[in-house]
mmCIF file of C-alpha atoms in Angstrom:
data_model
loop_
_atom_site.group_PDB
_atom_site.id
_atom_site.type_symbol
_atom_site.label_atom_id
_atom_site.label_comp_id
_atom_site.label_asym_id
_atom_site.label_seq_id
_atom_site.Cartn_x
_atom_site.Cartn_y
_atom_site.Cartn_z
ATOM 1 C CA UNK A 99 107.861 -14.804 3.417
ATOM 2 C CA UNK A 100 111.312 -16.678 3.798
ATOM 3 C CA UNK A 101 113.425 -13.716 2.707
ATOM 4 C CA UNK A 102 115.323 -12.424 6.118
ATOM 5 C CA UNK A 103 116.759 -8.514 6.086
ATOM 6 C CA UNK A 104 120.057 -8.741 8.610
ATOM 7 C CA UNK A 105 121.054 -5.478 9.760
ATOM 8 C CA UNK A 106 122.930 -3.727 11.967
ATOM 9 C CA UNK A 107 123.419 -0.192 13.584
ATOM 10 C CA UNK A 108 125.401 1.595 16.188
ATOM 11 C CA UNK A 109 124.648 1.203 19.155
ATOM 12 C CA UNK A 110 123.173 4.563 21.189
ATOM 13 C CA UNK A 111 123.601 4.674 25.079
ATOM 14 C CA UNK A 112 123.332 0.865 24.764
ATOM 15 C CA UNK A 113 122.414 -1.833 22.283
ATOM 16 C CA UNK A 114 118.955 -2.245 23.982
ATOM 17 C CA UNK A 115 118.181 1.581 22.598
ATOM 18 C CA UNK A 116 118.748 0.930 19.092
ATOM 19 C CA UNK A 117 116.647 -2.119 19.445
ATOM 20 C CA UNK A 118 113.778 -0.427 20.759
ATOM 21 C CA UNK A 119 113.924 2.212 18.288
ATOM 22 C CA UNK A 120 113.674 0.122 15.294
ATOM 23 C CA UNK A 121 110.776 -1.842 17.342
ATOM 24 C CA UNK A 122 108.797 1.011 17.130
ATOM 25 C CA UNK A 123 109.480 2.134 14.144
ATOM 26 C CA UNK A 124 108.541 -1.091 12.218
ATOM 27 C CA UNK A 125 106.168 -3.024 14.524
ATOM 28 C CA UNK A 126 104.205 -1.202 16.981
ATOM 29 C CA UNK A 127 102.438 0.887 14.583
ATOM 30 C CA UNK A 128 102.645 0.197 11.195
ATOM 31 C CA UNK A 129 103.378 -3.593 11.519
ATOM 32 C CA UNK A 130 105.822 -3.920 8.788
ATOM 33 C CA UNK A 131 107.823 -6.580 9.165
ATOM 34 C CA UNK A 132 108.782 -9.224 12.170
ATOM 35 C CA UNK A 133 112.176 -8.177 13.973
ATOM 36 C CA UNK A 134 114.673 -10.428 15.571
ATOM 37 C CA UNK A 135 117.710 -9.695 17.802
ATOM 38 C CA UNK A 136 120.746 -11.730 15.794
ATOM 39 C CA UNK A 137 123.433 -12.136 18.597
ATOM 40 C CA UNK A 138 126.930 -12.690 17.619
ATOM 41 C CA UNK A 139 129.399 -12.985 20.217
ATOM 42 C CA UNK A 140 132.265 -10.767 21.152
ATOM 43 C CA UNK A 141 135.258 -11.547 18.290
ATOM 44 C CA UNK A 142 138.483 -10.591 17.844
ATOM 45 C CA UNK A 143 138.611 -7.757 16.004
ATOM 46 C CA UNK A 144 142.433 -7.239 14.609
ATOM 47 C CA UNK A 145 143.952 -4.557 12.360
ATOM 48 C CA UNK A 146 142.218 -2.180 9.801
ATOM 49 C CA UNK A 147 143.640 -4.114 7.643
ATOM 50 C CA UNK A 148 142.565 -7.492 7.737
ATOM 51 C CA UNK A 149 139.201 -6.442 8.246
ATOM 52 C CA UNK A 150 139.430 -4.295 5.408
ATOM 53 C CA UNK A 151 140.930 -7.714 3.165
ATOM 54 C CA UNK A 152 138.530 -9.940 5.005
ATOM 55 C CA UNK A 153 135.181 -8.305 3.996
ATOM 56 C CA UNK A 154 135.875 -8.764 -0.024
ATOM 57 C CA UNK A 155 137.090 -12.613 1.011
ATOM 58 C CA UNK A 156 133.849 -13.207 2.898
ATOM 59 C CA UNK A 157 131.765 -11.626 -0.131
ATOM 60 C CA UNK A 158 133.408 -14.386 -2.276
ATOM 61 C CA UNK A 159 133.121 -17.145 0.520
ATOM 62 C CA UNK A 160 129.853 -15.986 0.898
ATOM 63 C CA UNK A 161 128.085 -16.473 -2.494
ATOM 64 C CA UNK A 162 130.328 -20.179 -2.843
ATOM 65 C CA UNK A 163 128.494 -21.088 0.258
ATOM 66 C CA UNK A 164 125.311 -19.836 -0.931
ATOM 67 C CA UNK A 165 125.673 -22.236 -3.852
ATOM 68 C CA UNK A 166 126.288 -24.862 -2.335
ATOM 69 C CA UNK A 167 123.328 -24.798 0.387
ATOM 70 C CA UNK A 168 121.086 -24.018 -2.668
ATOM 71 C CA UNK A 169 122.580 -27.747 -4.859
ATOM 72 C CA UNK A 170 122.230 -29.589 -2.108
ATOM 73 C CA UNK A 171 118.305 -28.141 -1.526
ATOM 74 C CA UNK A 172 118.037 -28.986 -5.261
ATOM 75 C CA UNK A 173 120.029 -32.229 -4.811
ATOM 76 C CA UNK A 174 117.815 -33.383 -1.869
ATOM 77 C CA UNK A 175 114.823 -32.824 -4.729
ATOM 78 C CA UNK A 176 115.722 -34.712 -6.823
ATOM 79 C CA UNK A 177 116.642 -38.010 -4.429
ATOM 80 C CA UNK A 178 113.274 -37.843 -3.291
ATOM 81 C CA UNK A 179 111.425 -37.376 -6.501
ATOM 82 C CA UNK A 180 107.856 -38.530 -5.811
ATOM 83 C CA UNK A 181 107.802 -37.113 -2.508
ATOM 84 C CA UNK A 182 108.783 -33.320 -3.257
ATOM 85 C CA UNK A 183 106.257 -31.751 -0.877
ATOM 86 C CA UNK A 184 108.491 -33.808 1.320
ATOM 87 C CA UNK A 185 111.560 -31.275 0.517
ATOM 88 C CA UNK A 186 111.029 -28.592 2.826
ATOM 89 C CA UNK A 187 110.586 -30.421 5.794
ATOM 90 C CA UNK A 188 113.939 -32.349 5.634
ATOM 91 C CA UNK A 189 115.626 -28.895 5.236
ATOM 92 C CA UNK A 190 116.630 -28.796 8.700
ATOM 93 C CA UNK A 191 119.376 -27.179 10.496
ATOM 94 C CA UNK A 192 119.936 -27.885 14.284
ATOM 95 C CA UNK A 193 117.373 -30.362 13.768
ATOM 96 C CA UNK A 194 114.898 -27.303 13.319
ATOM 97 C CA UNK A 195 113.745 -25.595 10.065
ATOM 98 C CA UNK A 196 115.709 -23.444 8.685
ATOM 99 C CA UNK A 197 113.639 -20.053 9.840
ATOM 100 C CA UNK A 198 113.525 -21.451 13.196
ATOM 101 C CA UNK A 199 117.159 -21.598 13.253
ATOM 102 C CA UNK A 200 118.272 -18.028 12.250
ATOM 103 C CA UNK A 201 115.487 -16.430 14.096
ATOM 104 C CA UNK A 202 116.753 -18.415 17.049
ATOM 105 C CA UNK A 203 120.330 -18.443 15.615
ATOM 106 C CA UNK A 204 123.084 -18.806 18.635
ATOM 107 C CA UNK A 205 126.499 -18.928 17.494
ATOM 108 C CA UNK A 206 128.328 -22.152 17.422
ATOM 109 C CA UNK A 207 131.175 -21.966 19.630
ATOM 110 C CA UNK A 208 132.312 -25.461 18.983
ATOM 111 C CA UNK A 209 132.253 -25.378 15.906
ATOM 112 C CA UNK A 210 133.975 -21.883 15.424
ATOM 113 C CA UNK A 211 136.040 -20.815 18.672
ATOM 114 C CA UNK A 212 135.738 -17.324 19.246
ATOM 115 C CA UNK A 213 139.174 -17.443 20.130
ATOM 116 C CA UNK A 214 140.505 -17.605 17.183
ATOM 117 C CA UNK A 215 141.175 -14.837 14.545
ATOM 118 C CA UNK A 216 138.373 -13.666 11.855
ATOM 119 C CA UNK A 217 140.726 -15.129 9.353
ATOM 120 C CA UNK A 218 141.136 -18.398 11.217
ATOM 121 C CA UNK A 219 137.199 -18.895 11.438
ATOM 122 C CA UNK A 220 136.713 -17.961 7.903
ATOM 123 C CA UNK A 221 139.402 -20.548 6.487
ATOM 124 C CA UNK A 222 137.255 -23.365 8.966
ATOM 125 C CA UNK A 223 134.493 -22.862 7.038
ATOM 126 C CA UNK A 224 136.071 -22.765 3.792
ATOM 127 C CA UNK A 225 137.679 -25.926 4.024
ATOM 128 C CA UNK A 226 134.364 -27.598 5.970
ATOM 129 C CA UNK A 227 131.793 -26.280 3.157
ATOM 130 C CA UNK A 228 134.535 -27.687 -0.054
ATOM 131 C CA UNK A 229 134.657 -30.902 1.664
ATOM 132 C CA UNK A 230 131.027 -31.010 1.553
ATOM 133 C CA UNK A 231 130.970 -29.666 -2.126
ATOM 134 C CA UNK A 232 133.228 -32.649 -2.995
ATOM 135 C CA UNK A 233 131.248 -35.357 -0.942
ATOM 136 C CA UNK A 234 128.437 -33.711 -2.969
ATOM 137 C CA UNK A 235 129.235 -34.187 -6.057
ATOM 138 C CA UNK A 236 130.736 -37.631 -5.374
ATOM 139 C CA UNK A 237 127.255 -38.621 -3.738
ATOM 140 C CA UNK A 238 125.559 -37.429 -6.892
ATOM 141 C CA UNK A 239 128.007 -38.696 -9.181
ATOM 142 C CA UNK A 240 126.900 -42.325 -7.476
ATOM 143 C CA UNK A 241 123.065 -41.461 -6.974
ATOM 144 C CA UNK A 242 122.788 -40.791 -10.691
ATOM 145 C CA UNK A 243 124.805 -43.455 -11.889
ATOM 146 C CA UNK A 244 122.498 -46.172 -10.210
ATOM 147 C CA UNK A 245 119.596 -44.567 -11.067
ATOM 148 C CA UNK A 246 120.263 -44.486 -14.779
ATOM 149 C CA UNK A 247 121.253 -48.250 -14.233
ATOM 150 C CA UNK A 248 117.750 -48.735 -12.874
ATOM 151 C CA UNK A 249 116.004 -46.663 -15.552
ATOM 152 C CA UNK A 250 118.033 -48.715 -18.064
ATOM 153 C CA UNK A 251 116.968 -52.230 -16.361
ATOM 154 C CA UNK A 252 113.207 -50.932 -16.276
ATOM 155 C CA UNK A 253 113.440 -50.150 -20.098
ATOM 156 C CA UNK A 254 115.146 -53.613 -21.036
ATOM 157 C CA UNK A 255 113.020 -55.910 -18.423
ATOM 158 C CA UNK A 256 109.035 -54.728 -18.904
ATOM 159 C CA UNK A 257 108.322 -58.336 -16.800
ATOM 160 C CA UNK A 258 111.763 -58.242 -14.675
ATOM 161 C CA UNK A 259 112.395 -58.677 -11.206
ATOM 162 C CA UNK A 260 111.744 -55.151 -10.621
ATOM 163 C CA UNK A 261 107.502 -55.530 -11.358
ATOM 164 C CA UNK A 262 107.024 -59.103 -11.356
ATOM 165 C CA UNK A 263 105.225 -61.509 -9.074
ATOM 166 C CA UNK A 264 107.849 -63.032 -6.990
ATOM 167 C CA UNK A 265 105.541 -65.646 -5.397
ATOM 168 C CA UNK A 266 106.966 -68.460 -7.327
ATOM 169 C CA UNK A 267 110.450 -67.485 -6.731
ATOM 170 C CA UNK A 268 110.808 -66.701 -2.743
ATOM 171 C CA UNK A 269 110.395 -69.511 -0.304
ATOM 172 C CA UNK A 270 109.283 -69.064 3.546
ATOM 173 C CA UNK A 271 112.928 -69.983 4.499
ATOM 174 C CA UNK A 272 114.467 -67.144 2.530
ATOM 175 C CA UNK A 273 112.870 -64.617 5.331
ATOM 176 C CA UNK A 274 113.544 -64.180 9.282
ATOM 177 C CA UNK A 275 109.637 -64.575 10.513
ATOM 178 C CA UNK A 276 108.018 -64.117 13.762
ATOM 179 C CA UNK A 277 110.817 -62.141 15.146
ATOM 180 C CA UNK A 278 110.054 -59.066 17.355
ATOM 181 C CA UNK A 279 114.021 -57.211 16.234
ATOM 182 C CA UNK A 280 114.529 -58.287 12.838
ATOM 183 C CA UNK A 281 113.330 -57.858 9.433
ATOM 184 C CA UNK A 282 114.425 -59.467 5.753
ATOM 185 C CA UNK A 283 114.201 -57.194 2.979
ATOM 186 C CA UNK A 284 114.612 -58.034 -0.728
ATOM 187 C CA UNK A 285 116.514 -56.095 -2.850
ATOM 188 C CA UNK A 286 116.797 -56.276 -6.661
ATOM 189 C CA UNK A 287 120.605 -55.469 -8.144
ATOM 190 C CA UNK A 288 121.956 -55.142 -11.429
ATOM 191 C CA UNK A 289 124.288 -58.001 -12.391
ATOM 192 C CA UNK A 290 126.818 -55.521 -12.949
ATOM 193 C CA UNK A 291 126.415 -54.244 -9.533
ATOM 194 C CA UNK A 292 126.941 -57.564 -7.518
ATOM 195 C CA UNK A 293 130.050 -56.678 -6.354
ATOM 196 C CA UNK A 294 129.420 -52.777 -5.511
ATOM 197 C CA UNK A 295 126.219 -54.492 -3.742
ATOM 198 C CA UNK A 296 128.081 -57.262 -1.004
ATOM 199 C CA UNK A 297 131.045 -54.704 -0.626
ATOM 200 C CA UNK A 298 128.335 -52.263 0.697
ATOM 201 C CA UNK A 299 125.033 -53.568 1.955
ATOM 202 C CA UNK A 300 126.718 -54.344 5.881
ATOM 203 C CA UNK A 301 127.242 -50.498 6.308
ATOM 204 C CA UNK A 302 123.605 -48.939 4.056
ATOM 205 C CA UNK A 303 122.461 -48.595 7.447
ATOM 206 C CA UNK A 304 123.056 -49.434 11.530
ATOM 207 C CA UNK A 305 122.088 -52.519 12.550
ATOM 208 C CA UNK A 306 122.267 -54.485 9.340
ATOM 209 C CA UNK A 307 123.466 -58.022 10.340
ATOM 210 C CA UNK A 308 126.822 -59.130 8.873
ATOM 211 C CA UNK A 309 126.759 -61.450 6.347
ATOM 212 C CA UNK A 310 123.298 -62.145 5.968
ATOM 213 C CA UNK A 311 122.651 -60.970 2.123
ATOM 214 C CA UNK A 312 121.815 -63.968 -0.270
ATOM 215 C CA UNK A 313 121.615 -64.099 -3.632
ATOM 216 C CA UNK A 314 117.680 -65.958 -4.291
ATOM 217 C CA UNK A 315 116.995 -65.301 -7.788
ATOM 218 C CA UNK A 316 118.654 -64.022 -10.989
ATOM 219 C CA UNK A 317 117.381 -63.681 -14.400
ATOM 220 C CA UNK A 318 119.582 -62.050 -17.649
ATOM 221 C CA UNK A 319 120.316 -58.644 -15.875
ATOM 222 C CA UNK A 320 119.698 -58.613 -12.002
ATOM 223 C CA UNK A 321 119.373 -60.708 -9.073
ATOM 224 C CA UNK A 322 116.983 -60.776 -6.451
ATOM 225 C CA UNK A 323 119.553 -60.650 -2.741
ATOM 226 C CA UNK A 324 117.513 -60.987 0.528
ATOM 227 C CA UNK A 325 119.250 -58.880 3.248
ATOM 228 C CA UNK A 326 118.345 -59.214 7.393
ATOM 229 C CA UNK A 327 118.047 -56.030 9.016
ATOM 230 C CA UNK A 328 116.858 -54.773 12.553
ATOM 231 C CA UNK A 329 113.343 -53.828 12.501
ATOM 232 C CA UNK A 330 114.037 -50.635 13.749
ATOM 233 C CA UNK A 331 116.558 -49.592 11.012
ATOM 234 C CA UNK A 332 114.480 -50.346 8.145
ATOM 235 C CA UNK A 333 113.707 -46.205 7.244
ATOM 236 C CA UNK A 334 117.560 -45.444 7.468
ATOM 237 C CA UNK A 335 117.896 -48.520 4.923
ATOM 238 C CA UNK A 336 115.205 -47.396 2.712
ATOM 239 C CA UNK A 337 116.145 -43.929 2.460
ATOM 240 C CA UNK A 338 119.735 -43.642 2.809
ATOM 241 C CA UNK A 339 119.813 -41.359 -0.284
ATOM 242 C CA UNK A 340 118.395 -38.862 2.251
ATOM 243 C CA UNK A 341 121.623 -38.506 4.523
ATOM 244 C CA UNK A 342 122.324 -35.131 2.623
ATOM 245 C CA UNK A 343 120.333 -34.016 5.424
ATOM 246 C CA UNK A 344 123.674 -33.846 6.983
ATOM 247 C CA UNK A 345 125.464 -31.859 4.057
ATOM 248 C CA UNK A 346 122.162 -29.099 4.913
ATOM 249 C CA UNK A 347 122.531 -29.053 8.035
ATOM 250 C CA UNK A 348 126.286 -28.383 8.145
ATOM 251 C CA UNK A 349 126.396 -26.268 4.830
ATOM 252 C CA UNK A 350 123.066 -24.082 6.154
ATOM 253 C CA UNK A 351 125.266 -23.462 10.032
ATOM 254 C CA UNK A 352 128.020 -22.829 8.004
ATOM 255 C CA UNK A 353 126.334 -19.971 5.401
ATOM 256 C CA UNK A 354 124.929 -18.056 8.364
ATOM 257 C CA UNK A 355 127.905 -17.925 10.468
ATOM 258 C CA UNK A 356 129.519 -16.399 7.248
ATOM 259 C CA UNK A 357 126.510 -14.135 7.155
ATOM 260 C CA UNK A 358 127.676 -13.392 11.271
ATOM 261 C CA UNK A 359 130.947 -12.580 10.371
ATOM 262 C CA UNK A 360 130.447 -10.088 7.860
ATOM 263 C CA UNK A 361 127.831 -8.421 9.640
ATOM 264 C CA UNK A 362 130.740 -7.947 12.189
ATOM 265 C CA UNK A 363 133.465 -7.164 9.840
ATOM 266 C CA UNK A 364 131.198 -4.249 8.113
ATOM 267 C CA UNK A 365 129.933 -2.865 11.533
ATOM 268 C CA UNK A 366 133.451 -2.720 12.797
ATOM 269 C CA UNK A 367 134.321 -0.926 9.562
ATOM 270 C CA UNK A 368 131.119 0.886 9.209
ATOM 271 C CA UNK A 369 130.874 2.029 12.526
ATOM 272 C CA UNK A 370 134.139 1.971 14.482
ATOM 273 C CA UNK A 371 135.898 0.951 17.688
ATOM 274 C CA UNK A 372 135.400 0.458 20.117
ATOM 275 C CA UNK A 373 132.647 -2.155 18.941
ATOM 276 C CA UNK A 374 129.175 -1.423 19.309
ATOM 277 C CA UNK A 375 126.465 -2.031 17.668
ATOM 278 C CA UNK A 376 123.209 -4.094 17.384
ATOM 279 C CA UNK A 377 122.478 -6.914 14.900
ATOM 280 C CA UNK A 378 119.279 -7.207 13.696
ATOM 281 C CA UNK A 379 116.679 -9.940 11.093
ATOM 282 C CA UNK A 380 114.205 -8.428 9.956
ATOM 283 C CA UNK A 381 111.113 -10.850 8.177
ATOM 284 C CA UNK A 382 109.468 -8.182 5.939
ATOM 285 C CA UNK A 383 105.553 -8.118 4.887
ATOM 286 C CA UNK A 384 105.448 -8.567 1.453
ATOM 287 C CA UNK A 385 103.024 -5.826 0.733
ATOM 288 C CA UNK A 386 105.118 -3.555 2.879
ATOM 289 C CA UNK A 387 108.562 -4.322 1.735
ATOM 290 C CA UNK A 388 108.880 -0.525 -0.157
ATOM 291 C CA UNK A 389 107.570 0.498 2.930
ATOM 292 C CA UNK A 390 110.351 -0.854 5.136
ATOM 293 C CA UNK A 391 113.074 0.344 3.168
ATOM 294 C CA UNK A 392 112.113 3.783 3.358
ATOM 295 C CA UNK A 393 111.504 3.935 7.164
ATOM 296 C CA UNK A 394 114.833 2.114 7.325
ATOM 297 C CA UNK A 395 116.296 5.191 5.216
ATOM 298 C CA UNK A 396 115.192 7.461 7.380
ATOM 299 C CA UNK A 397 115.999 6.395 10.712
ATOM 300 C CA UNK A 398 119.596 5.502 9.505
ATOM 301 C CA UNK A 399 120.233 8.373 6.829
ATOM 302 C CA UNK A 400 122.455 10.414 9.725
ATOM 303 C CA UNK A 401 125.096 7.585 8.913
ATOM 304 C CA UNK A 402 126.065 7.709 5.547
ATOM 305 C CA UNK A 403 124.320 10.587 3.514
ATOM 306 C CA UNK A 404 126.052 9.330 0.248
ATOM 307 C CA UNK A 405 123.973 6.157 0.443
ATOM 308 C CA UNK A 406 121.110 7.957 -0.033
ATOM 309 C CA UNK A 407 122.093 9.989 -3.175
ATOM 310 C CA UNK A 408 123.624 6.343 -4.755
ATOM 311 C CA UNK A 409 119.815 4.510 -4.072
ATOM 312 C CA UNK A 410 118.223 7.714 -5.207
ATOM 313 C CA UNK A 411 120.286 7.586 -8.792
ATOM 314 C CA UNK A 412 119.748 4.180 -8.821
ATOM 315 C CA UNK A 413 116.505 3.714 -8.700
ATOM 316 C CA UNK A 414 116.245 5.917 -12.191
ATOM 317 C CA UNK A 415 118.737 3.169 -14.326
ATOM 318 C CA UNK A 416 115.803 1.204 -16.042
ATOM 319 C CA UNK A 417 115.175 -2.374 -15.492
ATOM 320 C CA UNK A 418 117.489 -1.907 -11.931
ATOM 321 C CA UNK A 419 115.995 -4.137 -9.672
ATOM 322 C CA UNK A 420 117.878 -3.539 -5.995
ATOM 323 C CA UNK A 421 117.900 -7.219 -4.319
ATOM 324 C CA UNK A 422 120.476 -8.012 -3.286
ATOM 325 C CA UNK A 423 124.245 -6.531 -1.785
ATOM 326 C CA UNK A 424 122.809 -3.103 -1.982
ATOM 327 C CA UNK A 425 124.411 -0.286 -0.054
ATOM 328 C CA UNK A 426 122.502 1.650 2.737
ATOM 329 C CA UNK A 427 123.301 3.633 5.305
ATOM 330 C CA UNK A 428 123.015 0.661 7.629
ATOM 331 C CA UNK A 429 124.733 -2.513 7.426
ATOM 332 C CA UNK A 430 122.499 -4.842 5.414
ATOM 333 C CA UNK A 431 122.487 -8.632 4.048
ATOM 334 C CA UNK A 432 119.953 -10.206 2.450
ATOM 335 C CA UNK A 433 119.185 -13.940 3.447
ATOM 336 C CA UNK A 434 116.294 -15.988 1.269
ATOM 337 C CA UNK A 435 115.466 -19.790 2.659
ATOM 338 C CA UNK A 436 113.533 -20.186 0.023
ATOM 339 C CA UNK A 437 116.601 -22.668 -1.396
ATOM 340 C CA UNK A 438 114.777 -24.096 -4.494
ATOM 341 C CA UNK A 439 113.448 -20.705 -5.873
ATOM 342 C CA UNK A 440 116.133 -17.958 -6.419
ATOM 343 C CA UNK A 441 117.372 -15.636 -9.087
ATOM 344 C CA UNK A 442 120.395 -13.867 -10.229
ATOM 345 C CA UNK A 443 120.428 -11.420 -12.382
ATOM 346 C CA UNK A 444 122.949 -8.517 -13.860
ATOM 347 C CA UNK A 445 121.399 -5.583 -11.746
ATOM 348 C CA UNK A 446 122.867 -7.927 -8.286
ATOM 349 C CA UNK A 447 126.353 -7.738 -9.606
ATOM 350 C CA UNK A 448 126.138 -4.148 -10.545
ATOM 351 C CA UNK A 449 124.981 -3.029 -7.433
ATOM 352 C CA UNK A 450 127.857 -4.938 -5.436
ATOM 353 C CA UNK A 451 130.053 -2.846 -7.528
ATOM 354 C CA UNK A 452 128.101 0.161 -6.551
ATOM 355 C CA UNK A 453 128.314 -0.376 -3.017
ATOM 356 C CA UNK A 454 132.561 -1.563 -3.133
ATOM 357 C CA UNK A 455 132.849 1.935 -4.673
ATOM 358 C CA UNK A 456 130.960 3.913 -2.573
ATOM 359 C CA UNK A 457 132.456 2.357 0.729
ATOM 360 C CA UNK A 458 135.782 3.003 -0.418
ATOM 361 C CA UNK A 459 135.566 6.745 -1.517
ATOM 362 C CA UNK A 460 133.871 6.897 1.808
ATOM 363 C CA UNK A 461 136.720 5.103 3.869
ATOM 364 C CA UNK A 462 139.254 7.713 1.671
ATOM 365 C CA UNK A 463 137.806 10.840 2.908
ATOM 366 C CA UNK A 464 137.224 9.705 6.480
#
């Protein structure tokens, strides 16, 4: 399962309390899902107000995030084409996989400085995230390009440089030999990319050595360029396409910090000041997932007894499927890593109306 439950709840005498109450209710008997304390640091709170504001901005900064993380999953897909089993293991965030890192997940105070305002932190990773949208789509804007170019050569050229022998056209003096650091590599390029091709081949990779691309052989539509290389830079070189591991990592950080913040923003609201409360990831059993939700129901209906009436009624519209932005008594987000499988359908949106609705009449009569 790579669908994640975070949660939170007050905190009883201490944090520790709740924790080991919904340890044994989920685990040490009935082993229904695989709990995780999810520790977010002490943040500045600031007025009803902004909080109030701040929760239906991070619902919107939320799912843009979301989006993004999941196209450059797809993105990273397609780049590697042939090697798709490949996918999920350059999904990495921390240089860990992605489950690793929100089971583990710390909070990045470098990144996002506690001292600053809710709003402040929020805006940071706006403006991080849409720079990565835009070096997205610029990056696949460029990766698709070329490989159309390519797709058109290998149409046009059946016996081009691309498949044939090159034994009559490369001499032993075209390559660096018997050297223990470097490397020559030969790289066929589209006549109408010679110039895209010299302005860029120094900085493909580290260690390329300046200068040393030469043109060998050309034929109607491409040339064949040798380029010298350090040995141990060759992968970078090969698979530069594959530096979107960055825009993952940074987009992935990003989404769950969001993911932080609203837990906080709702618990503060949810629950009052002073703050107090524990958050919680919970990694349900599939075959127990109904299960969960109903213990969960239970030991948190004291909280909110109109959440209990709205899932009841709920659950009788036909074709409702509750899974995702629900409201419960207790704080709740859903999280899927699963980035290349995921659905949306109408019954999410209703039931994000459902819960604004509900935790505004509620706020009214408190």
């Amino acid at each position: 399962m790579t669908e994640f439950w975070l949660i939170s709840a007050p905190g009883d005498k201490t944090c520790q309390q709740t924790w080991d109450k919904i340890m044994a209710a989920t685990t040490r008997t009935n082993n229904l899902s695989t709990n995780h304390k999810f520790n977010i640091p002490d943040l500045k709170v600031g007025t009803l107000d902004v909080l109030v504001g701040l929760s239906d901005e991070l619902a919107k900064l939320d799912s843009f995030v979301e989006g993004v993380v999941k196209k450059v999953a797809q993105y990273m897909a397609d780049v590697l084409e042939d090697s798709r089993d490949k996918v999920q293991e350059n999904l990495l965030a921390n240089g860990v996989d992605l489950v690793t890192y929100i089971t583990r997940f710390q909070w990045d105070m470098a990144k996002y400085p506690i001292k600053q305002s809710l709003k402040n932190i929020s805006e940071i990773i706006s403006k991080q995230v849409t720079q990565i949208d835009n070096d997205l789509k610029t990056r696949a804007s460029a990766y698709n390009n070329l490989k159309g170019n390519l797709q058109n050569l290998e149409r046009k050229n059946a016996g081009s440089l691309l498949t044939r022998s090159l034994a009559d056209i490369v001499k032993k003096d075209d390559f660096v030999l018997d050297s223990e650091y470097l490397i020559t590599l030969l790289v066929v390029v589209p006549k109408t990319g010679y110039s895209d091709w010299q302005k860029a081949y120094e900085t493909l990779a580290e260690m390329v050595v300046p200068r040393s691309s030469h043109l060998l052989f050309e034929d109607s539509d491409s040339g064949l360029f040798s380029v010298t290389l350090f040995r141990k830079a060759i992968d970078d070189f090969k698979h530069k396409a594959r530096e979107n591991k960055t825009f993952i990592n940074e987009a992935f950080i990003a989404w769950i910090h969001i993911k932080a913040l609203r837990v906080f923003v709702e618990s503060v609201l949810r629950y009052g000041l002073p703050v107090n409360f524990q958050a919680m990831l919970l990694q349900p059993n599939k075959k127990t997932m109904k299960k969960l939700r109903e213990v969960l129901n239970d030991l948190y209906k004291h909280l909110d007894s109109s959440a209990a009436a709205i899932i009841d009624s709920a659950m009788d519209i036909p074709g409702l499927n509750l899974s995702q932005q629900e409201y419960y008594p207790y704080v709740y987000y859903k999280i899927d890593c699963n980035l290349l499988d995921f659905k949306t359908t109408i019954a999410c949106h209703y039931t994000l109306f459902i819960y604004k609705v509900v935790r505004k009449a509620t706020r009214h009569e408190g």
